[in-house]
Amino acid sequence: MKSIFQINEAAKFVSNRISSAPRTGVILGSGLGGLVSALKESMSIRYADIPHFPVSTVVGHRGELIVGELNRVPVWVLNGRFHYYEGYDLDDVVFPLRVLRALGLERIIITNAAGGLNPSFEAGDIMLIEDIISLMPANPLRGKNLDEFGPRFPDMSEPFCSTWMKQAIGEAENQNINLRKGTYVGLTGPKLETKAEINYCRLIGGDAVGMSTVSEVIAANHMGIKVLGFSVITNESIPKVKKEFTHEEVVDVANKAGATLAKLIKRVL
Ligand SMILES: O=P(O)(O)O[C@H]1O[C@H](CO)[C@@H](O)[C@H]1O
């Protein structure tokens, strides 16, 4: 379990190298690193150089913390995230977010690549995440509560900021983006879902499924950080035309749809 001491040590390392302390953050999902090219005046630190930071092992997750400006708003960008299936504990998964909070983070946009459960969704669609269902075996708040960050029993009745969501919906309309809306189901992975599991995820109210995000949303809510979330639907969970899932395709579709998502993110900042 990561201690407050380790969080503060990582935060100190970052603040010694980056003079500004943006209030806003973005976590980039698989294949969504293209957003970085829209950043101005950026500088980066490799995760591998930051004390106690985990290391990214998944293709499409570069493993660097970037500070720059997006639409003249200073932002922290976590270009690469950690997943439970990589072997990390859930408190490792949310460690970067806690470090950013220690540095002053107030709001975060969380993105991911996900499979579409909702039959009306198509590959390349962008979904505003309205709610989450965590099917992870635990949650990142398990263990001694970090009282410095938040309460033992955080309220999760509105995990995403309703004002920010309304703004995203309005901006999508302005830009003629067919923004889908729905619930994201987080599973451990790395195996893909069986057909029965997909039917189950749909039955319990899921619109998209993936292997990340839910723990970050929980930790952010615990710390009182405002959250906005987007999934890029990279594949249909049950393809209409039979084909095998590949992570390469996920990264490829996310790369392409990422340009539209980047435009939307720029506006909601
Ligand atoms: O959720 P992100 O990190 O975008 O990645 C998604 O893409 C990978 C599968 O292709 C899984 O890691 C899944 O969670």
PDB file of C-alpha atoms and ligand atoms in Angstrom:
ATOM      1  CA  MET A   1       0.000   0.000   0.000  1.00  0.00           C
ATOM      2  CA  LYS A   2       1.354   3.417  -0.965  1.00  0.00           C
ATOM      3  CA  SER A   3       1.755   5.808   1.965  1.00  0.00           C
ATOM      4  CA  ILE A   4       1.106   9.530   2.185  1.00  0.00           C
ATOM      5  CA  PHE A   5       4.881   9.887   2.560  1.00  0.00           C
ATOM      6  CA  GLN A   6       5.437   8.293  -0.875  1.00  0.00           C
ATOM      7  CA  ILE A   7       2.718  10.466  -2.431  1.00  0.00           C
ATOM      8  CA  ASN A   8       4.329  13.600  -1.005  1.00  0.00           C
ATOM      9  CA  GLU A   9       7.811  12.521  -2.087  1.00  0.00           C
ATOM     10  CA  ALA A  10       6.628  12.045  -5.696  1.00  0.00           C
ATOM     11  CA  ALA A  11       4.785  15.384  -5.565  1.00  0.00           C
ATOM     12  CA  LYS A  12       7.900  17.162  -4.277  1.00  0.00           C
ATOM     13  CA  PHE A  13      10.001  15.668  -7.088  1.00  0.00           C
ATOM     14  CA  VAL A  14       7.507  16.964  -9.673  1.00  0.00           C
ATOM     15  CA  SER A  15       7.141  20.425  -8.118  1.00  0.00           C
ATOM     16  CA  ASN A  16      10.925  20.827  -8.085  1.00  0.00           C
ATOM     17  CA  ARG A  17      10.918  20.414 -11.857  1.00  0.00           C
ATOM     18  CA  ILE A  18       7.682  22.111 -12.897  1.00  0.00           C
ATOM     19  CA  SER A  19       7.049  25.593 -11.588  1.00  0.00           C
ATOM     20  CA  SER A  20       3.331  25.852 -12.413  1.00  0.00           C
ATOM     21  CA  ALA A  21       0.649  23.814 -10.662  1.00  0.00           C
ATOM     22  CA  PRO A  22      -2.321  23.373 -13.023  1.00  0.00           C
ATOM     23  CA  ARG A  23      -5.738  22.837 -11.471  1.00  0.00           C
ATOM     24  CA  THR A  24      -6.913  20.676 -14.372  1.00  0.00           C
ATOM     25  CA  GLY A  25      -5.796  17.203 -15.428  1.00  0.00           C
ATOM     26  CA  VAL A  26      -6.432  14.754 -18.247  1.00  0.00           C
ATOM     27  CA  ILE A  27      -5.833  10.989 -18.175  1.00  0.00           C
ATOM     28  CA  LEU A  28      -5.301   9.592 -21.656  1.00  0.00           C
ATOM     29  CA  GLY A  29      -6.631   6.145 -22.516  1.00  0.00           C
ATOM     30  CA  SER A  30      -5.224   3.570 -24.952  1.00  0.00           C
ATOM     31  CA  GLY A  31      -4.245   5.177 -28.239  1.00  0.00           C
ATOM     32  CA  LEU A  32      -5.354   8.636 -27.128  1.00  0.00           C
ATOM     33  CA  GLY A  33      -1.860  10.122 -26.811  1.00  0.00           C
ATOM     34  CA  GLY A  34      -2.526  12.214 -29.947  1.00  0.00           C
ATOM     35  CA  LEU A  35      -4.071  14.885 -27.723  1.00  0.00           C
ATOM     36  CA  VAL A  36      -0.557  15.742 -26.616  1.00  0.00           C
ATOM     37  CA  SER A  37       0.178  17.316 -30.033  1.00  0.00           C
ATOM     38  CA  ALA A  38      -2.513  19.935 -29.276  1.00  0.00           C
ATOM     39  CA  LEU A  39      -0.616  21.045 -26.146  1.00  0.00           C
ATOM     40  CA  LYS A  40       1.354  24.287 -26.124  1.00  0.00           C
ATOM     41  CA  GLU A  41       4.445  25.159 -24.075  1.00  0.00           C
ATOM     42  CA  SER A  42       4.663  21.652 -22.796  1.00  0.00           C
ATOM     43  CA  MET A  43       7.304  19.928 -20.752  1.00  0.00           C
ATOM     44  CA  SER A  44       7.322  16.336 -19.640  1.00  0.00           C
ATOM     45  CA  ILE A  45       8.691  14.027 -16.982  1.00  0.00           C
ATOM     46  CA  ARG A  46       8.980  10.304 -17.584  1.00  0.00           C
ATOM     47  CA  TYR A  47       7.050   8.242 -15.036  1.00  0.00           C
ATOM     48  CA  ALA A  48      10.164   6.103 -14.651  1.00  0.00           C
ATOM     49  CA  ASP A  49      12.004   9.123 -13.196  1.00  0.00           C
ATOM     50  CA  ILE A  50       9.380  10.002 -10.562  1.00  0.00           C
ATOM     51  CA  PRO A  51       9.901   8.281  -7.199  1.00  0.00           C
ATOM     52  CA  HIS A  52       7.387   5.500  -6.439  1.00  0.00           C
ATOM     53  CA  PHE A  53       5.582   5.951  -9.792  1.00  0.00           C
ATOM     54  CA  PRO A  54       4.537   2.696 -11.459  1.00  0.00           C
ATOM     55  CA  VAL A  55       5.766   2.065 -15.008  1.00  0.00           C
ATOM     56  CA  SER A  56       3.454   1.790 -18.048  1.00  0.00           C
ATOM     57  CA  THR A  57       3.600  -1.622 -19.710  1.00  0.00           C
ATOM     58  CA  VAL A  58       0.736  -1.377 -22.218  1.00  0.00           C
ATOM     59  CA  VAL A  59       1.119  -0.379 -25.885  1.00  0.00           C
ATOM     60  CA  GLY A  60      -0.530   2.999 -26.475  1.00  0.00           C
ATOM     61  CA  HIS A  61       0.360   4.263 -22.952  1.00  0.00           C
ATOM     62  CA  ARG A  62       3.597   6.253 -23.140  1.00  0.00           C
ATOM     63  CA  GLY A  63       4.288   6.754 -19.484  1.00  0.00           C
ATOM     64  CA  GLU A  64       4.938  10.451 -19.087  1.00  0.00           C
ATOM     65  CA  LEU A  65       3.505  13.342 -17.138  1.00  0.00           C
ATOM     66  CA  ILE A  66       3.146  16.415 -19.329  1.00  0.00           C
ATOM     67  CA  VAL A  67       2.382  19.972 -18.345  1.00  0.00           C
ATOM     68  CA  GLY A  68       1.212  22.338 -21.028  1.00  0.00           C
ATOM     69  CA  GLU A  69      -1.606  24.557 -22.187  1.00  0.00           C
ATOM     70  CA  LEU A  70      -4.717  23.459 -23.990  1.00  0.00           C
ATOM     71  CA  ASN A  71      -6.819  26.302 -25.302  1.00  0.00           C
ATOM     72  CA  ARG A  72      -4.785  28.599 -23.024  1.00  0.00           C
ATOM     73  CA  VAL A  73      -5.735  26.571 -19.951  1.00  0.00           C
ATOM     74  CA  PRO A  74      -2.785  25.033 -18.064  1.00  0.00           C
ATOM     75  CA  VAL A  75      -3.220  21.261 -17.748  1.00  0.00           C
ATOM     76  CA  TRP A  76      -1.459  18.216 -16.359  1.00  0.00           C
ATOM     77  CA  VAL A  77      -1.680  15.309 -18.806  1.00  0.00           C
ATOM     78  CA  LEU A  78      -1.103  11.747 -17.649  1.00  0.00           C
ATOM     79  CA  ASN A  79      -0.037  10.223 -20.958  1.00  0.00           C
ATOM     80  CA  GLY A  80      -0.441   6.616 -19.976  1.00  0.00           C
ATOM     81  CA  ARG A  81      -2.314   4.942 -17.153  1.00  0.00           C
ATOM     82  CA  PHE A  82      -1.953   1.833 -15.052  1.00  0.00           C
ATOM     83  CA  HIS A  83      -4.279  -1.128 -15.060  1.00  0.00           C
ATOM     84  CA  TYR A  84      -5.014  -3.785 -12.457  1.00  0.00           C
ATOM     85  CA  TYR A  85      -4.243  -6.516 -15.031  1.00  0.00           C
ATOM     86  CA  GLU A  86      -0.663  -5.254 -15.311  1.00  0.00           C
ATOM     87  CA  GLY A  87      -0.199  -6.601 -11.816  1.00  0.00           C
ATOM     88  CA  TYR A  88      -0.576  -3.295  -9.996  1.00  0.00           C
ATOM     89  CA  ASP A  89      -2.675  -2.873  -6.870  1.00  0.00           C
ATOM     90  CA  LEU A  90      -5.554  -0.455  -7.209  1.00  0.00           C
ATOM     91  CA  ASP A  91      -3.781   2.089  -5.030  1.00  0.00           C
ATOM     92  CA  ASP A  92      -0.856   1.985  -7.513  1.00  0.00           C
ATOM     93  CA  VAL A  93      -3.392   2.548 -10.296  1.00  0.00           C
ATOM     94  CA  VAL A  94      -4.573   5.783  -8.637  1.00  0.00           C
ATOM     95  CA  PHE A  95      -1.161   6.874  -7.328  1.00  0.00           C
ATOM     96  CA  PRO A  96      -0.569   9.454 -10.118  1.00  0.00           C
ATOM     97  CA  LEU A  97      -3.955  11.014  -9.442  1.00  0.00           C
ATOM     98  CA  ARG A  98      -3.156  11.317  -5.727  1.00  0.00           C
ATOM     99  CA  VAL A  99       0.196  12.905  -6.545  1.00  0.00           C
ATOM    100  CA  LEU A 100      -1.539  15.470  -8.760  1.00  0.00           C
ATOM    101  CA  ARG A 101      -4.036  16.146  -5.984  1.00  0.00           C
ATOM    102  CA  ALA A 102      -1.157  16.775  -3.587  1.00  0.00           C
ATOM    103  CA  LEU A 103       0.062  19.316  -6.175  1.00  0.00           C
ATOM    104  CA  GLY A 104      -3.298  21.119  -6.291  1.00  0.00           C
ATOM    105  CA  LEU A 105      -5.432  19.279  -8.882  1.00  0.00           C
ATOM    106  CA  GLU A 106      -9.117  20.281  -8.730  1.00  0.00           C
ATOM    107  CA  ARG A 107     -10.699  18.692 -11.810  1.00  0.00           C
ATOM    108  CA  ILE A 108      -9.889  15.788 -14.105  1.00  0.00           C
ATOM    109  CA  ILE A 109     -11.011  14.546 -17.511  1.00  0.00           C
ATOM    110  CA  ILE A 110     -10.696  10.762 -17.642  1.00  0.00           C
ATOM    111  CA  THR A 111     -10.634   9.072 -21.056  1.00  0.00           C
ATOM    112  CA  ASN A 112     -10.464   5.470 -22.194  1.00  0.00           C
ATOM    113  CA  ALA A 113     -10.896   3.100 -25.099  1.00  0.00           C
ATOM    114  CA  ALA A 114     -13.859   0.804 -24.547  1.00  0.00           C
ATOM    115  CA  GLY A 115     -15.991  -1.850 -26.161  1.00  0.00           C
ATOM    116  CA  GLY A 116     -19.549  -0.851 -27.025  1.00  0.00           C
ATOM    117  CA  LEU A 117     -22.240  -2.856 -25.225  1.00  0.00           C
ATOM    118  CA  ASN A 118     -25.087  -0.649 -26.363  1.00  0.00           C
ATOM    119  CA  PRO A 119     -26.118  -2.092 -29.767  1.00  0.00           C
ATOM    120  CA  SER A 120     -26.675   1.395 -31.194  1.00  0.00           C
ATOM    121  CA  PHE A 121     -22.997   2.338 -30.655  1.00  0.00           C
ATOM    122  CA  GLU A 122     -20.436   2.028 -33.439  1.00  0.00           C
ATOM    123  CA  ALA A 123     -16.648   1.900 -33.487  1.00  0.00           C
ATOM    124  CA  GLY A 124     -15.335   5.458 -33.493  1.00  0.00           C
ATOM    125  CA  ASP A 125     -18.208   6.876 -31.401  1.00  0.00           C
ATOM    126  CA  ILE A 126     -17.473   8.981 -28.342  1.00  0.00           C
ATOM    127  CA  MET A 127     -19.483   8.331 -25.185  1.00  0.00           C
ATOM    128  CA  LEU A 128     -19.885  10.728 -22.300  1.00  0.00           C
ATOM    129  CA  ILE A 129     -19.589   8.557 -19.194  1.00  0.00           C
ATOM    130  CA  GLU A 130     -22.621   9.295 -17.045  1.00  0.00           C
ATOM    131  CA  ASP A 131     -21.995   6.624 -14.429  1.00  0.00           C
ATOM    132  CA  ILE A 132     -19.803   3.633 -13.650  1.00  0.00           C
ATOM    133  CA  ILE A 133     -20.172   0.068 -12.452  1.00  0.00           C
ATOM    134  CA  SER A 134     -17.004  -1.272 -10.887  1.00  0.00           C
ATOM    135  CA  LEU A 135     -16.598  -5.019 -11.228  1.00  0.00           C
ATOM    136  CA  MET A 136     -13.023  -4.843  -9.964  1.00  0.00           C
ATOM    137  CA  PRO A 137     -12.259  -7.266  -7.108  1.00  0.00           C
ATOM    138  CA  ALA A 138     -11.671  -4.356  -4.704  1.00  0.00           C
ATOM    139  CA  ASN A 139     -11.429  -0.599  -4.792  1.00  0.00           C
ATOM    140  CA  PRO A 140      -8.577   1.847  -4.335  1.00  0.00           C
ATOM    141  CA  LEU A 141      -9.882   3.066  -0.980  1.00  0.00           C
ATOM    142  CA  ARG A 142      -9.469  -0.335   0.662  1.00  0.00           C
ATOM    143  CA  GLY A 143      -7.185  -0.153   3.683  1.00  0.00           C
ATOM    144  CA  LYS A 144      -6.497   2.662   6.098  1.00  0.00           C
ATOM    145  CA  ASN A 145      -8.310   5.799   4.965  1.00  0.00           C
ATOM    146  CA  LEU A 146      -6.081   8.615   3.734  1.00  0.00           C
ATOM    147  CA  ASP A 147      -7.792  11.256   5.873  1.00  0.00           C
ATOM    148  CA  GLU A 148      -5.688  14.004   4.254  1.00  0.00           C
ATOM    149  CA  PHE A 149      -7.505  13.293   0.984  1.00  0.00           C
ATOM    150  CA  GLY A 150     -11.065  12.461   1.896  1.00  0.00           C
ATOM    151  CA  PRO A 151     -13.584  10.675   4.090  1.00  0.00           C
ATOM    152  CA  ARG A 152     -13.785   6.971   4.902  1.00  0.00           C
ATOM    153  CA  PHE A 153     -17.160   6.623   3.177  1.00  0.00           C
ATOM    154  CA  PRO A 154     -17.246   8.941   0.154  1.00  0.00           C
ATOM    155  CA  ASP A 155     -20.577   9.674  -1.499  1.00  0.00           C
ATOM    156  CA  MET A 156     -20.715   8.342  -5.066  1.00  0.00           C
ATOM    157  CA  SER A 157     -24.261   9.350  -6.018  1.00  0.00           C
ATOM    158  CA  GLU A 158     -22.951  11.800  -8.631  1.00  0.00           C
ATOM    159  CA  PRO A 159     -19.523  10.530  -9.689  1.00  0.00           C
ATOM    160  CA  PHE A 160     -19.316  12.922 -12.659  1.00  0.00           C
ATOM    161  CA  CYS A 161     -19.807  16.686 -12.430  1.00  0.00           C
ATOM    162  CA  SER A 162     -23.283  17.478 -13.786  1.00  0.00           C
ATOM    163  CA  THR A 163     -22.393  21.070 -14.753  1.00  0.00           C
ATOM    164  CA  TRP A 164     -19.335  19.942 -16.688  1.00  0.00           C
ATOM    165  CA  MET A 165     -21.366  17.172 -18.382  1.00  0.00           C
ATOM    166  CA  LYS A 166     -24.003  19.692 -19.522  1.00  0.00           C
ATOM    167  CA  GLN A 167     -21.236  21.837 -20.955  1.00  0.00           C
ATOM    168  CA  ALA A 168     -19.778  18.836 -22.833  1.00  0.00           C
ATOM    169  CA  ILE A 169     -23.202  17.993 -24.277  1.00  0.00           C
ATOM    170  CA  GLY A 170     -23.656  21.599 -25.431  1.00  0.00           C
ATOM    171  CA  GLU A 171     -20.185  21.748 -26.992  1.00  0.00           C
ATOM    172  CA  ALA A 172     -20.760  18.435 -28.787  1.00  0.00           C
ATOM    173  CA  GLU A 173     -23.976  19.854 -30.274  1.00  0.00           C
ATOM    174  CA  ASN A 174     -22.119  22.991 -31.417  1.00  0.00           C
ATOM    175  CA  GLN A 175     -19.507  20.849 -33.108  1.00  0.00           C
ATOM    176  CA  ASN A 176     -22.003  18.394 -34.639  1.00  0.00           C
ATOM    177  CA  ILE A 177     -20.502  15.519 -32.701  1.00  0.00           C
ATOM    178  CA  ASN A 178     -22.944  12.684 -32.112  1.00  0.00           C
ATOM    179  CA  LEU A 179     -22.033  12.331 -28.447  1.00  0.00           C
ATOM    180  CA  ARG A 180     -23.305   9.073 -27.005  1.00  0.00           C
ATOM    181  CA  LYS A 181     -24.085   8.825 -23.300  1.00  0.00           C
ATOM    182  CA  GLY A 182     -23.976   5.897 -20.950  1.00  0.00           C
ATOM    183  CA  THR A 183     -22.600   3.772 -18.153  1.00  0.00           C
ATOM    184  CA  TYR A 184     -19.063   2.339 -18.222  1.00  0.00           C
ATOM    185  CA  VAL A 185     -18.473  -1.097 -16.730  1.00  0.00           C
ATOM    186  CA  GLY A 186     -14.937  -1.703 -15.453  1.00  0.00           C
ATOM    187  CA  LEU A 187     -13.635  -5.270 -15.420  1.00  0.00           C
ATOM    188  CA  THR A 188     -10.158  -6.470 -14.491  1.00  0.00           C
ATOM    189  CA  GLY A 189      -9.085  -7.821 -17.888  1.00  0.00           C
ATOM    190  CA  PRO A 190      -6.761  -8.603 -19.551  1.00  0.00           C
ATOM    191  CA  LYS A 191      -8.926 -11.288 -21.079  1.00  0.00           C
ATOM    192  CA  LEU A 192     -11.801 -10.075 -23.194  1.00  0.00           C
ATOM    193  CA  GLU A 193     -15.358 -10.763 -22.144  1.00  0.00           C
ATOM    194  CA  THR A 194     -17.195 -13.947 -23.007  1.00  0.00           C
ATOM    195  CA  LYS A 195     -20.558 -13.532 -24.733  1.00  0.00           C
ATOM    196  CA  ALA A 196     -22.323 -14.412 -21.460  1.00  0.00           C
ATOM    197  CA  GLU A 197     -20.304 -11.748 -19.613  1.00  0.00           C
ATOM    198  CA  ILE A 198     -21.178  -9.172 -22.257  1.00  0.00           C
ATOM    199  CA  ASN A 199     -24.871 -10.038 -21.919  1.00  0.00           C
ATOM    200  CA  TYR A 200     -24.501  -9.723 -18.140  1.00  0.00           C
ATOM    201  CA  CYS A 201     -22.790  -6.301 -18.401  1.00  0.00           C
ATOM    202  CA  ARG A 202     -25.570  -5.098 -20.684  1.00  0.00           C
ATOM    203  CA  LEU A 203     -28.251  -6.533 -18.408  1.00  0.00           C
ATOM    204  CA  ILE A 204     -26.903  -4.684 -15.361  1.00  0.00           C
ATOM    205  CA  GLY A 205     -27.038  -1.382 -17.244  1.00  0.00           C
ATOM    206  CA  GLY A 206     -23.702  -1.053 -19.036  1.00  0.00           C
ATOM    207  CA  ASP A 207     -23.264   0.768 -22.343  1.00  0.00           C
ATOM    208  CA  ALA A 208     -19.495   0.382 -22.647  1.00  0.00           C
ATOM    209  CA  VAL A 209     -16.962  -1.984 -21.121  1.00  0.00           C
ATOM    210  CA  GLY A 210     -13.270  -1.654 -20.403  1.00  0.00           C
ATOM    211  CA  MET A 211     -10.439  -2.477 -18.015  1.00  0.00           C
ATOM    212  CA  SER A 212      -9.727   0.889 -16.433  1.00  0.00           C
ATOM    213  CA  THR A 213     -11.302   4.164 -15.262  1.00  0.00           C
ATOM    214  CA  VAL A 214     -13.560   3.008 -12.424  1.00  0.00           C
ATOM    215  CA  SER A 215     -10.829   3.062  -9.757  1.00  0.00           C
ATOM    216  CA  GLU A 216      -9.678   6.505 -10.924  1.00  0.00           C
ATOM    217  CA  VAL A 217     -13.251   7.811 -10.702  1.00  0.00           C
ATOM    218  CA  ILE A 218     -13.581   6.400  -7.170  1.00  0.00           C
ATOM    219  CA  ALA A 219     -10.276   7.919  -5.991  1.00  0.00           C
ATOM    220  CA  ALA A 220     -11.091  11.273  -7.595  1.00  0.00           C
ATOM    221  CA  ASN A 221     -14.488  11.370  -5.866  1.00  0.00           C
ATOM    222  CA  HIS A 222     -12.854  10.469  -2.561  1.00  0.00           C
ATOM    223  CA  MET A 223     -10.559  13.482  -2.955  1.00  0.00           C
ATOM    224  CA  GLY A 224     -13.371  15.840  -3.973  1.00  0.00           C
ATOM    225  CA  ILE A 225     -11.976  16.265  -7.498  1.00  0.00           C
ATOM    226  CA  LYS A 226     -14.521  17.168 -10.201  1.00  0.00           C
ATOM    227  CA  VAL A 227     -14.664  14.483 -12.874  1.00  0.00           C
ATOM    228  CA  LEU A 228     -15.675  14.370 -16.531  1.00  0.00           C
ATOM    229  CA  GLY A 229     -15.289  11.097 -18.436  1.00  0.00           C
ATOM    230  CA  PHE A 230     -15.243  10.018 -22.084  1.00  0.00           C
ATOM    231  CA  SER A 231     -14.989   6.580 -23.678  1.00  0.00           C
ATOM    232  CA  VAL A 232     -13.940   6.159 -27.271  1.00  0.00           C
ATOM    233  CA  ILE A 233     -15.878   3.151 -28.516  1.00  0.00           C
ATOM    234  CA  THR A 234     -13.150   1.246 -30.338  1.00  0.00           C
ATOM    235  CA  ASN A 235     -15.061  -1.958 -31.065  1.00  0.00           C
ATOM    236  CA  GLU A 236     -18.433  -3.569 -30.678  1.00  0.00           C
ATOM    237  CA  SER A 237     -18.353  -6.061 -27.798  1.00  0.00           C
ATOM    238  CA  ILE A 238     -20.254  -8.506 -29.963  1.00  0.00           C
ATOM    239  CA  PRO A 239     -19.246  -7.556 -33.508  1.00  0.00           C
ATOM    240  CA  LYS A 240     -22.071  -7.603 -36.078  1.00  0.00           C
ATOM    241  CA  VAL A 241     -19.633  -9.233 -38.471  1.00  0.00           C
ATOM    242  CA  LYS A 242     -17.551 -11.885 -36.693  1.00  0.00           C
ATOM    243  CA  LYS A 243     -13.937 -10.840 -36.097  1.00  0.00           C
ATOM    244  CA  GLU A 244     -11.312 -11.251 -33.438  1.00  0.00           C
ATOM    245  CA  PHE A 245     -10.457  -8.531 -30.935  1.00  0.00           C
ATOM    246  CA  THR A 246      -6.999  -7.004 -31.223  1.00  0.00           C
ATOM    247  CA  HIS A 247      -5.429  -4.293 -29.079  1.00  0.00           C
ATOM    248  CA  GLU A 248      -3.779  -2.900 -32.258  1.00  0.00           C
ATOM    249  CA  GLU A 249      -7.235  -2.152 -33.639  1.00  0.00           C
ATOM    250  CA  VAL A 250      -8.257  -0.523 -30.349  1.00  0.00           C
ATOM    251  CA  VAL A 251      -5.217   1.775 -30.517  1.00  0.00           C
ATOM    252  CA  ASP A 252      -5.820   2.505 -34.201  1.00  0.00           C
ATOM    253  CA  VAL A 253      -9.516   3.414 -33.802  1.00  0.00           C
ATOM    254  CA  ALA A 254      -8.748   5.447 -30.654  1.00  0.00           C
ATOM    255  CA  ASN A 255      -6.036   7.316 -32.534  1.00  0.00           C
ATOM    256  CA  LYS A 256      -8.472   8.322 -35.256  1.00  0.00           C
ATOM    257  CA  ALA A 257     -11.419   9.190 -32.997  1.00  0.00           C
ATOM    258  CA  GLY A 258      -8.978  10.894 -30.627  1.00  0.00           C
ATOM    259  CA  ALA A 259      -8.864  13.942 -32.898  1.00  0.00           C
ATOM    260  CA  THR A 260     -12.590  14.573 -32.380  1.00  0.00           C
ATOM    261  CA  LEU A 261     -12.282  13.949 -28.663  1.00  0.00           C
ATOM    262  CA  ALA A 262      -9.356  16.379 -28.493  1.00  0.00           C
ATOM    263  CA  LYS A 263     -11.512  19.120 -30.084  1.00  0.00           C
ATOM    264  CA  LEU A 264     -14.252  18.484 -27.540  1.00  0.00           C
ATOM    265  CA  ILE A 265     -11.837  18.439 -24.599  1.00  0.00           C
ATOM    266  CA  LYS A 266     -10.280  21.709 -25.749  1.00  0.00           C
ATOM    267  CA  ARG A 267     -13.703  23.355 -25.665  1.00  0.00           C
ATOM    268  CA  VAL A 268     -14.822  22.026 -22.292  1.00  0.00           C
ATOM    269  CA  LEU A 269     -11.686  23.346 -20.645  1.00  0.00           C
TER     270      LEU A 269
HETATM  271  O1  LIG B   1      -8.956   1.783 -20.672  1.00  0.00           O
HETATM  272  P1  LIG B   1      -7.787   2.070 -21.507  1.00  0.00           P
HETATM  273  O2  LIG B   1      -6.558   2.360 -20.721  1.00  0.00           O
HETATM  274  O3  LIG B   1      -8.078   3.177 -22.510  1.00  0.00           O
HETATM  275  O4  LIG B   1      -7.459   0.765 -22.346  1.00  0.00           O
HETATM  276  C1  LIG B   1      -8.398  -0.145 -22.900  1.00  0.00           C
HETATM  277  O5  LIG B   1      -7.742  -0.769 -23.980  1.00  0.00           O
HETATM  278  C2  LIG B   1      -7.084  -1.987 -23.526  1.00  0.00           C
HETATM  279  C3  LIG B   1      -7.590  -3.140 -24.365  1.00  0.00           C
HETATM  280  O6  LIG B   1      -7.335  -2.932 -25.716  1.00  0.00           O
HETATM  281  C4  LIG B   1      -7.473  -2.144 -22.070  1.00  0.00           C
HETATM  282  O7  LIG B   1      -6.446  -1.675 -21.237  1.00  0.00           O
HETATM  283  C5  LIG B   1      -8.716  -1.300 -21.967  1.00  0.00           C
HETATM  284  O8  LIG B   1      -8.983  -0.874 -20.643  1.00  0.00           O
END
